[in-house]
Coordinates of C-alpha atoms and ligand atoms in Angstrom, one line a residue:
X97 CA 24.1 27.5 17.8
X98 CA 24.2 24.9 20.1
X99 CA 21.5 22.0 20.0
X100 CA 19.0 22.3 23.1
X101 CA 19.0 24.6 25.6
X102 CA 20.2 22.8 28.5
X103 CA 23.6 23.2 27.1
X104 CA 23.8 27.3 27.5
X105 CA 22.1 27.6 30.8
X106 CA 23.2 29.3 33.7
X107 CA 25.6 26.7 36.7
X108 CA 22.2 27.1 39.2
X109 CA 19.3 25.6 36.7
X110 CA 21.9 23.1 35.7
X111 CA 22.9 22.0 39.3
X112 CA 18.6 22.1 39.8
X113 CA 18.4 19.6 37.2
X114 CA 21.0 17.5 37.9
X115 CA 19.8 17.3 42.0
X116 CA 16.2 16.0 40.8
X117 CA 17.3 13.9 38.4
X118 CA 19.8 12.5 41.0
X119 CA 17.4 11.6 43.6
X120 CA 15.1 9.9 41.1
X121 CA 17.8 7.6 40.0
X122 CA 18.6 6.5 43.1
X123 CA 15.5 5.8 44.2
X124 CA 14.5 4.2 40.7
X125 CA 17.5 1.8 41.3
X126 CA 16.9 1.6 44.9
X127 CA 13.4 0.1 44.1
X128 CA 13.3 -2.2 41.2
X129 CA 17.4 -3.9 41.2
X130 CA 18.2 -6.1 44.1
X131 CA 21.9 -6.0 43.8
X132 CA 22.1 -1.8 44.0
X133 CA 19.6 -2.0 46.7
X134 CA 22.5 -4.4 48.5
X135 CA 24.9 -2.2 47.5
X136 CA 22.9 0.8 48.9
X137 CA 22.2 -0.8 52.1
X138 CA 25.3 -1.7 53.1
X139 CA 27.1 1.8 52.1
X140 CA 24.1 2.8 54.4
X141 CA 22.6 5.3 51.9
X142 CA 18.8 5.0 51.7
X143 CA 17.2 7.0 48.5
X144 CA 16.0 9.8 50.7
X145 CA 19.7 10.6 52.0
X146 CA 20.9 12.6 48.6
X147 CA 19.4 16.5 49.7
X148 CA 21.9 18.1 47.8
X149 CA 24.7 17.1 44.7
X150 CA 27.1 16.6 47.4
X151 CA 25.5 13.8 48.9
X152 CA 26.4 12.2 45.3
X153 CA 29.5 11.3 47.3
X154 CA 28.2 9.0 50.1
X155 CA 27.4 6.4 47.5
X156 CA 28.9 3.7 46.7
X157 CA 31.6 3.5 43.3
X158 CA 30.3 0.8 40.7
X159 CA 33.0 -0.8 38.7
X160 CA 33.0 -2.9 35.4
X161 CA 33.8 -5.7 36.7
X162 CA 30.5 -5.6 38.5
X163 CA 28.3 -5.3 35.6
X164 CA 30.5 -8.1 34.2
X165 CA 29.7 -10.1 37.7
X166 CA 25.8 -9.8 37.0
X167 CA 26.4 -11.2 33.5
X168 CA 24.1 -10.3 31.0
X169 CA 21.4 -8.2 32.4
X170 CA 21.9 -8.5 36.9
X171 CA 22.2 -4.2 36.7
X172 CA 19.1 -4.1 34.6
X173 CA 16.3 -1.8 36.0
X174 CA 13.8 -2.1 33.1
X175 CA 11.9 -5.2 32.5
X176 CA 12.6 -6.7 28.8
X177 CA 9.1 -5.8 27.9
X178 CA 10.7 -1.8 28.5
X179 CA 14.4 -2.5 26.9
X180 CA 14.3 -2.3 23.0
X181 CA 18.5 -2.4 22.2
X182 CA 21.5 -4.4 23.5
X183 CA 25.2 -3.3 22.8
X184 CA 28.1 -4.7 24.3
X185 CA 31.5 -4.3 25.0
X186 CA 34.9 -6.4 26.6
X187 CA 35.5 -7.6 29.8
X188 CA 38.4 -8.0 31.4
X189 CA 38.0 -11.6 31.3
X190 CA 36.2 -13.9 28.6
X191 CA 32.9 -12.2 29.6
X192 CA 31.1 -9.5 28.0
X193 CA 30.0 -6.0 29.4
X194 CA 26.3 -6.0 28.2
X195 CA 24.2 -2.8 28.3
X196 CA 20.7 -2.9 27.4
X197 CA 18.0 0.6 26.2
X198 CA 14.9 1.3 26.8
X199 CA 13.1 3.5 24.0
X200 CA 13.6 6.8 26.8
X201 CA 17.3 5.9 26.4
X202 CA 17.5 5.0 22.9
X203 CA 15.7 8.4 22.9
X204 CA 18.1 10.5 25.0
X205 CA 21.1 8.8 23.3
X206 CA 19.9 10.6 19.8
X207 CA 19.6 13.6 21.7
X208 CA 23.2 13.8 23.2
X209 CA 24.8 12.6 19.3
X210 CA 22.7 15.4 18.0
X211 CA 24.2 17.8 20.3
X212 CA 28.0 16.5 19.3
X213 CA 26.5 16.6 15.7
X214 CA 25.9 20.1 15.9
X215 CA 28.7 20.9 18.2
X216 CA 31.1 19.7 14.8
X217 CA 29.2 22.3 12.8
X218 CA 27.3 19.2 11.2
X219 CA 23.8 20.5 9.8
X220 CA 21.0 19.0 8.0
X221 CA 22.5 19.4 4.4
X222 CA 25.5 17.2 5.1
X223 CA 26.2 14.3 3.9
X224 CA 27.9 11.7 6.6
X225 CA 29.7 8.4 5.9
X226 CA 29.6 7.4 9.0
X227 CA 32.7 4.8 9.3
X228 CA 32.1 3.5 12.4
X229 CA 31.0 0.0 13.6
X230 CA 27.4 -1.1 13.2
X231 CA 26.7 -4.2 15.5
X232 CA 27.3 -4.5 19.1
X233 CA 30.0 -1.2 19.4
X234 CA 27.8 1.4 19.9
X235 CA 29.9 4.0 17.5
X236 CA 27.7 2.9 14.5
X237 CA 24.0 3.0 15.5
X238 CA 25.1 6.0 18.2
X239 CA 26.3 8.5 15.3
X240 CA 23.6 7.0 13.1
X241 CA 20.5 7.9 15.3
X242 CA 22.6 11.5 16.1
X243 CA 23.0 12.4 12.7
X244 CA 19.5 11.6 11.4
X245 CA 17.8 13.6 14.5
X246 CA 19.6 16.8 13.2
X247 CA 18.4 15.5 9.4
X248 CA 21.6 15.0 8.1
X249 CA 22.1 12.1 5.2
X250 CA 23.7 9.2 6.6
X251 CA 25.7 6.6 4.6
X252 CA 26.0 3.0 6.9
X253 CA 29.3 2.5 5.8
X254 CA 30.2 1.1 9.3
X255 CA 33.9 -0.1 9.4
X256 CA 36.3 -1.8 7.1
X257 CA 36.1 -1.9 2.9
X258 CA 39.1 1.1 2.7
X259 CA 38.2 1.3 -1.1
X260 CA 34.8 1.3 -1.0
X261 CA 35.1 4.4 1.4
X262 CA 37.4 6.0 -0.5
X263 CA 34.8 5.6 -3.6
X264 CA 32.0 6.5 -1.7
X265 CA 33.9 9.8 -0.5
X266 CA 34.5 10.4 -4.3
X267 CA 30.8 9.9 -5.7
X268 CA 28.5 10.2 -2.8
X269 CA 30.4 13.5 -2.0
X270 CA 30.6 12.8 1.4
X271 CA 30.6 16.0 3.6
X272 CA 31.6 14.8 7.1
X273 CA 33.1 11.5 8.6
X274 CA 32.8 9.9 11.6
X275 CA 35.8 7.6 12.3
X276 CA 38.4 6.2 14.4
X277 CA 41.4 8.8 13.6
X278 CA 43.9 5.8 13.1
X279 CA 41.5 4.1 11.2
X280 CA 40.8 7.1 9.3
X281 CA 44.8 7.9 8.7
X282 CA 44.8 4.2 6.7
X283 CA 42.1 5.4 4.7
X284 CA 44.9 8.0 3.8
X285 CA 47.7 5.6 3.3
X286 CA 45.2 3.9 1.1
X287 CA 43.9 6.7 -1.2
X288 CA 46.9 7.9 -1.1
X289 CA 48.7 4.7 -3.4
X290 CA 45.7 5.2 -5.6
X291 CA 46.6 8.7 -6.3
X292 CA 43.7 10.0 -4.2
X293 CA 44.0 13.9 -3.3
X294 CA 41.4 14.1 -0.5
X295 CA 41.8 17.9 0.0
X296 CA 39.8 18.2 -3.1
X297 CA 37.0 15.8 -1.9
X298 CA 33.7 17.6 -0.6
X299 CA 35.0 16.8 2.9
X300 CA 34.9 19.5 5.6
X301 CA 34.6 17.6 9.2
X302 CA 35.2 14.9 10.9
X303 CA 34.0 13.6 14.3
X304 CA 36.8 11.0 15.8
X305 CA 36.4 9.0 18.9
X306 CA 36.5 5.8 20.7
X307 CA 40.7 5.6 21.1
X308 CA 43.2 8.3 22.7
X309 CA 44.5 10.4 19.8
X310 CA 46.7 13.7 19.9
X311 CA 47.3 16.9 18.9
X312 CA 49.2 16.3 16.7
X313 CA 47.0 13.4 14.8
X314 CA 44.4 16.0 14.3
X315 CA 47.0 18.6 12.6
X316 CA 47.8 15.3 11.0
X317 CA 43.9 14.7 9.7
X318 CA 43.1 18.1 8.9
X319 CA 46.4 18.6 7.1
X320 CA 45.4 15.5 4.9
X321 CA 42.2 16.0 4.4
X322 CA 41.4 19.7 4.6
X323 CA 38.7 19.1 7.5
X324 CA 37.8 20.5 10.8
X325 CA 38.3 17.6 12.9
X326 CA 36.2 17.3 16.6
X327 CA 37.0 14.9 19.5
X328 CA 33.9 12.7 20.9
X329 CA 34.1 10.6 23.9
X330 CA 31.7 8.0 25.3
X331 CA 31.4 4.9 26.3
X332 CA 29.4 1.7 26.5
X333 CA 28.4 1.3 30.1
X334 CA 26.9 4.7 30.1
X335 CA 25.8 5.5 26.8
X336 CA 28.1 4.6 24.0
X337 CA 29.6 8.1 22.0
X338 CA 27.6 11.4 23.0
X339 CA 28.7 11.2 26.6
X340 CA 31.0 14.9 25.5
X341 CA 32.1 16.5 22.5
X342 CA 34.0 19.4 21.1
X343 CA 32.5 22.7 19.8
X344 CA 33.9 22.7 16.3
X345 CA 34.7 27.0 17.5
X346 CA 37.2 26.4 20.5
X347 CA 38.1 22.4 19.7
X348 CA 39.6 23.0 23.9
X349 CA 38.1 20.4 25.8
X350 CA 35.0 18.3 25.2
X351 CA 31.7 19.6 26.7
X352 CA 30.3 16.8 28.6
X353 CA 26.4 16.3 28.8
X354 CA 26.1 17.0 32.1
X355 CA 22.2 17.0 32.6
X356 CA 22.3 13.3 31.8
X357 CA 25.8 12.4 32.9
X358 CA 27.2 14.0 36.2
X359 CA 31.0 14.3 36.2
X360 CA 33.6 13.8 39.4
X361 CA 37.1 13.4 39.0
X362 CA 38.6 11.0 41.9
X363 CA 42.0 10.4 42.7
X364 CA 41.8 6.5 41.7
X365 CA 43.9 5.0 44.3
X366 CA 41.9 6.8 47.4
X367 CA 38.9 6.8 45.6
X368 CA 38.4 11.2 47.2
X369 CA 37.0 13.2 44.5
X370 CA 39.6 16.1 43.2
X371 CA 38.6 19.7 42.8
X372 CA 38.0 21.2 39.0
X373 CA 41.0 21.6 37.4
X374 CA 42.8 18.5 38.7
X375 CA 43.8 15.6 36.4
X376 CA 42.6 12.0 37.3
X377 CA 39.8 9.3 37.1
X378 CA 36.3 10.4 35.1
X379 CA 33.9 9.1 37.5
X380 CA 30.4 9.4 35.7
X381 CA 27.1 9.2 36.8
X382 CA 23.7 8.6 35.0
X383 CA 21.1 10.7 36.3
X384 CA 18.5 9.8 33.5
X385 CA 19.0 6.3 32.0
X386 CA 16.2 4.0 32.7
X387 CA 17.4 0.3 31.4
X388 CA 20.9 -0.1 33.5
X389 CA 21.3 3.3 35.1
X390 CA 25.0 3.3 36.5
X391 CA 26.0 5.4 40.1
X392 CA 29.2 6.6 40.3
X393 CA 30.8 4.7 37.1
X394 CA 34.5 4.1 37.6
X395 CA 35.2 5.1 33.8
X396 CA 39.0 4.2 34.5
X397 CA 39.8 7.2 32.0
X398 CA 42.2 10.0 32.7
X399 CA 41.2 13.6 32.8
X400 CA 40.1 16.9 33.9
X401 CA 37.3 19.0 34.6
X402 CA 36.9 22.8 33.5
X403 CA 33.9 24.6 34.5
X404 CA 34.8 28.2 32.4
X405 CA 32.1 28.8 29.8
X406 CA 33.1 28.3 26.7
X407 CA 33.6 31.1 24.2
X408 CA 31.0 28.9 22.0
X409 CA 28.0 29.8 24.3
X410 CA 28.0 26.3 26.4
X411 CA 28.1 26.5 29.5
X412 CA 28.4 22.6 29.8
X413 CA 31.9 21.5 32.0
X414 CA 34.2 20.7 29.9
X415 CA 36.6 17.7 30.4
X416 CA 40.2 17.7 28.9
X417 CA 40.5 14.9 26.2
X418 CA 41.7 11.3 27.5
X419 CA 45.6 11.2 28.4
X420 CA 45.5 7.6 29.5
X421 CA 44.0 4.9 31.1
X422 CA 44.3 3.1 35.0
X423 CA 44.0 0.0 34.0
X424 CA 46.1 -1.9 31.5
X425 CA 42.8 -1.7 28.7
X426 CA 44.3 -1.2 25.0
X427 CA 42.2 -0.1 22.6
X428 CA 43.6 -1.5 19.0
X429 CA 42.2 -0.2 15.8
X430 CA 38.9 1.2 17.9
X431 CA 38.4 -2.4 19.5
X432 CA 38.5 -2.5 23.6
X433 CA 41.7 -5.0 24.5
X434 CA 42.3 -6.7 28.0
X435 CA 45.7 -8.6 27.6
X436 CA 43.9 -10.9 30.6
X437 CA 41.7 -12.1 27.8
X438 CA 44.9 -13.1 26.0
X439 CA 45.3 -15.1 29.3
X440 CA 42.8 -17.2 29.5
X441 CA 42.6 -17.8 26.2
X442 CA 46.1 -19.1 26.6
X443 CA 45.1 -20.8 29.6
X444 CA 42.6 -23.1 27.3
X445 CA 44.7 -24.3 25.0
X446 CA 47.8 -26.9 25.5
X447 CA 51.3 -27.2 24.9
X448 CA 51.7 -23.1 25.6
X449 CA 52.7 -21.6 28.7
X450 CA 50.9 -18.6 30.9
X451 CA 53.7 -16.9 30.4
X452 CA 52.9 -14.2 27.2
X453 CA 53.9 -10.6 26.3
X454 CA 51.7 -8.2 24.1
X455 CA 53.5 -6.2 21.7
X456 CA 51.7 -3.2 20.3
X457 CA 53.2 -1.2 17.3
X458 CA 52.1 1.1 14.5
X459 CA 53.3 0.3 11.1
X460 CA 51.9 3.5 9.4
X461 CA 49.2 4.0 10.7
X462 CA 47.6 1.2 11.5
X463 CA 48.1 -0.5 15.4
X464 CA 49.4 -3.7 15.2
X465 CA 49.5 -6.4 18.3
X466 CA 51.8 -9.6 18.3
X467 CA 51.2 -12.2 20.9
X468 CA 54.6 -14.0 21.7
X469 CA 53.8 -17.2 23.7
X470 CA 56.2 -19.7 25.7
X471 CA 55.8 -23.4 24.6
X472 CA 56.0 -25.5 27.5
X473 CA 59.0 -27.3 28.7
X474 CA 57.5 -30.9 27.5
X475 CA 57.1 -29.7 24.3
X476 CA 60.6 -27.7 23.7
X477 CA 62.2 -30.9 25.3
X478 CA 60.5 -33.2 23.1
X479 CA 60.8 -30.7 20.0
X480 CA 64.8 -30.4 21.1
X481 CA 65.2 -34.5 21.7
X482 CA 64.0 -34.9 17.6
X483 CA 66.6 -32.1 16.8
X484 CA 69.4 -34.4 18.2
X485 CA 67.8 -37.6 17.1
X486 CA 67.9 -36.0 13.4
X487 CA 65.0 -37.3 12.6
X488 CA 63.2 -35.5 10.1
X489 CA 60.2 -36.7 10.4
X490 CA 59.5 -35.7 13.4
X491 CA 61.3 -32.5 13.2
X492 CA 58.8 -31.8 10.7
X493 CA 56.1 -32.8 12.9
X494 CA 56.8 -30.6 15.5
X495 CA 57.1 -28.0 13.1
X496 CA 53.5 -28.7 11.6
X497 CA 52.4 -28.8 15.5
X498 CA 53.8 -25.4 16.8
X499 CA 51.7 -23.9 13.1
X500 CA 48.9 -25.1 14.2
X501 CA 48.9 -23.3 17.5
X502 CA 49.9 -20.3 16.4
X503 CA 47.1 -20.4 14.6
X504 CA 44.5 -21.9 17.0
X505 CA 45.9 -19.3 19.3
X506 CA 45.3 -16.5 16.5
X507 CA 41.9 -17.6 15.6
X508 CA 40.4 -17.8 19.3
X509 CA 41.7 -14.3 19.5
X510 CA 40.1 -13.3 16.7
X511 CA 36.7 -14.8 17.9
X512 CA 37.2 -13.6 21.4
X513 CA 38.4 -10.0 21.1
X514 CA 37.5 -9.3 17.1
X515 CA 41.1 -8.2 16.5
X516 CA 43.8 -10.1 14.3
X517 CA 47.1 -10.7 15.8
X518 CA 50.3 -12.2 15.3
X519 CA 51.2 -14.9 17.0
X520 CA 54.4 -16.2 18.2
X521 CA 55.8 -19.0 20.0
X522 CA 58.8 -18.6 22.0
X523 CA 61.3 -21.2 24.0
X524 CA 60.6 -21.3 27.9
X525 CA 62.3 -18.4 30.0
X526 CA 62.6 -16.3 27.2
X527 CA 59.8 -13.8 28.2
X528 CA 61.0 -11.6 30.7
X529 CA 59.3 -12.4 34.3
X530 CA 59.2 -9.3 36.8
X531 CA 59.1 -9.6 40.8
X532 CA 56.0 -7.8 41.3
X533 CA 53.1 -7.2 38.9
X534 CA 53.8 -9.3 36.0
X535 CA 54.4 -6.7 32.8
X536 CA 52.3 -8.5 30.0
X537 CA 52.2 -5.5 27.7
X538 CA 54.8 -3.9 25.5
X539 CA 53.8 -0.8 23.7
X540 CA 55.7 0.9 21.2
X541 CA 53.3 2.9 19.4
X542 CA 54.5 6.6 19.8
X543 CA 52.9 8.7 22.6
X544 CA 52.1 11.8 20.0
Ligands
DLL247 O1 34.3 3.7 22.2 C1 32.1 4.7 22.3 C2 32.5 5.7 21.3 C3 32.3 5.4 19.9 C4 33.1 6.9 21.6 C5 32.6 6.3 18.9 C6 33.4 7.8 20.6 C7 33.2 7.5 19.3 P1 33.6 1.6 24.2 O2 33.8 0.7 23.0 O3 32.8 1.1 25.3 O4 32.8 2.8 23.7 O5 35.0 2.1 24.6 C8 35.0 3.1 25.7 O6 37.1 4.0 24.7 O7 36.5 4.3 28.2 C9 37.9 5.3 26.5 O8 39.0 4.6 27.1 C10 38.0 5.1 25.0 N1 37.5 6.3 24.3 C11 36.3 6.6 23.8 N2 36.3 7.8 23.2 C12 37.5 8.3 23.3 C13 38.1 9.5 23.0 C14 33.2 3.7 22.7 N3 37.5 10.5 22.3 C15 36.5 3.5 25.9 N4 39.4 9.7 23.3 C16 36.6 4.7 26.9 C17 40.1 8.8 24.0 C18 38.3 7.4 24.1 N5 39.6 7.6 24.4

């Protein structure tokens, strides 16, 4: 049984909703933010234009960087006395993507994560440890709200502490988990050492998001842990998780939520929008969120749209799961990743070069970055002249010097980004330098 009833209705009613709740978005955003009613203006699209879902077409793309170029709240449409919750995610740059809620939103969000609840065959008598972040990621407090709406028992657990999950799983009987899969998978590795045999836990399902996984992880995760395991996407800008979500029957494409959310799929270098059934950018459009309502999101995601009901009773489009990415975004261990904001980073500290390369790599199962960095000429030279001089003392110096910023370099990460990296200094020249788009990223995790 599916949640509400919006998600088994007939293509017409649906296309009915989504028309109405179109036009009142645009002309909620048209009348109360300054910079869509600019951006409106000059696409020359006034509020009354959009007469039928086509029309969504004649307006105008909004991209992250936009929201990031009205830092913090320029998109806002609700006044502070409406919005009751902030999240946030990474820029490209230094600069935070901020989102804020009203309680409407806060209210619909629950509603959407109560849907993918059910969709995973979650029901009130489960008990989930709920593994994602709590704090400005909206994995925690999205699955939280989702999973109390449908009256399930939720355990906080929010990321991190691998043995206290692992005891919780044990003694709290945990039923479900909602997770990162390669976060997940260490929880494994873990349990594992410990002589953990979580096939005879009270496990049964799993609800994994927030970074590309496979096929063959999930054969991976429900071989390990005897679970049924259900893909979720979602993301900040427009909601945070709940945006679609596999039926735990046909796991074959996530349903998206498509009376709040309207799908396109574009071709991302011409920006025309691609018939069902072809793969490229998830364009998304809110058509019911009150405190930073976005039209036509470029998601920058890969994937396709399916519009067959599903054997499960929806009759919600469903969207293949993510295959990749149009911009150069990693996501490490759940955490969003520009390598530009490796850049200026670098950029701010002295006696390193611009010229970097990001190396991603699993070890097991965990995602591991190392940041190798040039030293500048001045300081190789100087470093090389003590080398011949053979004086120790200032060998040693220059040893103690290039420590320090490897780690200055590794702690500004850390407090920029949130993720820990290796860092590594390297002699000028040594990273290789390309003709055309510099290639600052060098991953070697494996594709399945
Ligand atoms: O990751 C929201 C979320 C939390 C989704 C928990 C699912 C579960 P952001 O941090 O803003 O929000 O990151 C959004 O993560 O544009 C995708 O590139 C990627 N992503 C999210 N879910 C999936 C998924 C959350 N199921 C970005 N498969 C998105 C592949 C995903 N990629």
């Amino acid at each position: 049984m599916a949640w509400s009833k919006e998600e088994t209705i007939g293509r017409g009613d649906m296309r009915k909703i989504q028309l109405d709740r179109l036009r009142k978005t645009v002309g909620y955003i048209y009348g109360k933010n300054p910079v869509y009613k600019k951006k409106l203006d000059e696409a020359g699209v006034a509020p009354g234009d959009v007469k039928s879902l086509d029309d969504i077409r004649r307006l105008p793309f909004t991209a992250k960087g936009e929201i990031r170029d009205n830092y913090p709240f320029g998109l806002f449409t609700a006044s502070m006395e409406e919005i009751v919750e902030f999240h946030a995610t990474s820029g490209t740059t230094g600069k935070m993507v901020v989102v804020g809620y009203t309680r409407n939103d806060v209210e619909l969000w629950t509603e959407v994560m109560a849907r993918a609840c059910t969709g995973a065959g979650i029901t009130k008598s489960d008990i989930v440890q709920n593994i994602y972040g709590y704090g400005l990621f909206t994995g925690g407090l999205g699955t939280h709200y989702g999973a109390m709406r449908i009256g399930a028992a939720v355990i906080p657990m929010s990321g991190g502490n691998t043995q206290r999950q692992i005891t919780m799983m044990q003694d709290f009987g945990s039923t479900v988990v909602t997770s990162t899969p390669s976060f997940l998978m260490h929880i494994h590795e873990v349990g594992e050492q410990m002589g953990v045999d979580f096939r005879k836990l009270k496990l049964k399902t799993g609800l994994f998001g927030a970074e590309p996984w496979s096929e063959s992880m999930r054969g991976a995760i429900e071989e390990k842990f005897g679970i049924t395991a259900c893909d979720m996407y979602g993301l900040s800008e427009i909601i945070g998780p709940g945006v679609s979500f596999e039926c735990h029957q046909v796991r074959k494409g996530l349903h998206v939520n498509e009376d709040y959310f309207y799908p396109e799929i574009i071709h991302p270098e011409t920006g025309e929008v691609l018939p069902y059934g072809e793969e490229g950018e998830l364009v998304l459009t809110t058509i019911a969120n009150e405190g930073q309502p976005l039209l036509r999101y470029r998601t920058r995601d890969i994937s396709r749209l399916d519009a067959e009901p599903c054997a499960c009773g929806r009759t919600l489009v469903r969207m293949q799961r993510i295959t990749g990415r149009t911009d150069d975004m990693l996501i490490i261990r759940g955490v969003n990743f520009f390598p530009s904001q490796v850049e200026s980073i670098i950029l701010k500290r002295q006696g390193v070069s611009p010229h970097y390369m990001v190396v991603v790599d699993r070890k097991g199962s965990m995602d591991e970055v190392e940041v190798r960095v040039e030293v500048t000429d001045d300081f190789m030279a100087k470093a090389g002249a003590d080398v011949l001089k053979g004086s120790e003392q200032e060998i040693l110096k220059d040893v103690a010097l290039a420590r320090q910023k490897m780690e200055n370099l590794k702690r500004d990460i850390k407090d920029v980004i949130g993720i820990t990296v290796k860092v590594t200094l390297v002699a000028p020249g040594t990273v290789p330098r390309s003709e055309g788009k510099a290639k600052r990223v060098d991953d070697r995790r494996p594709k399945d």
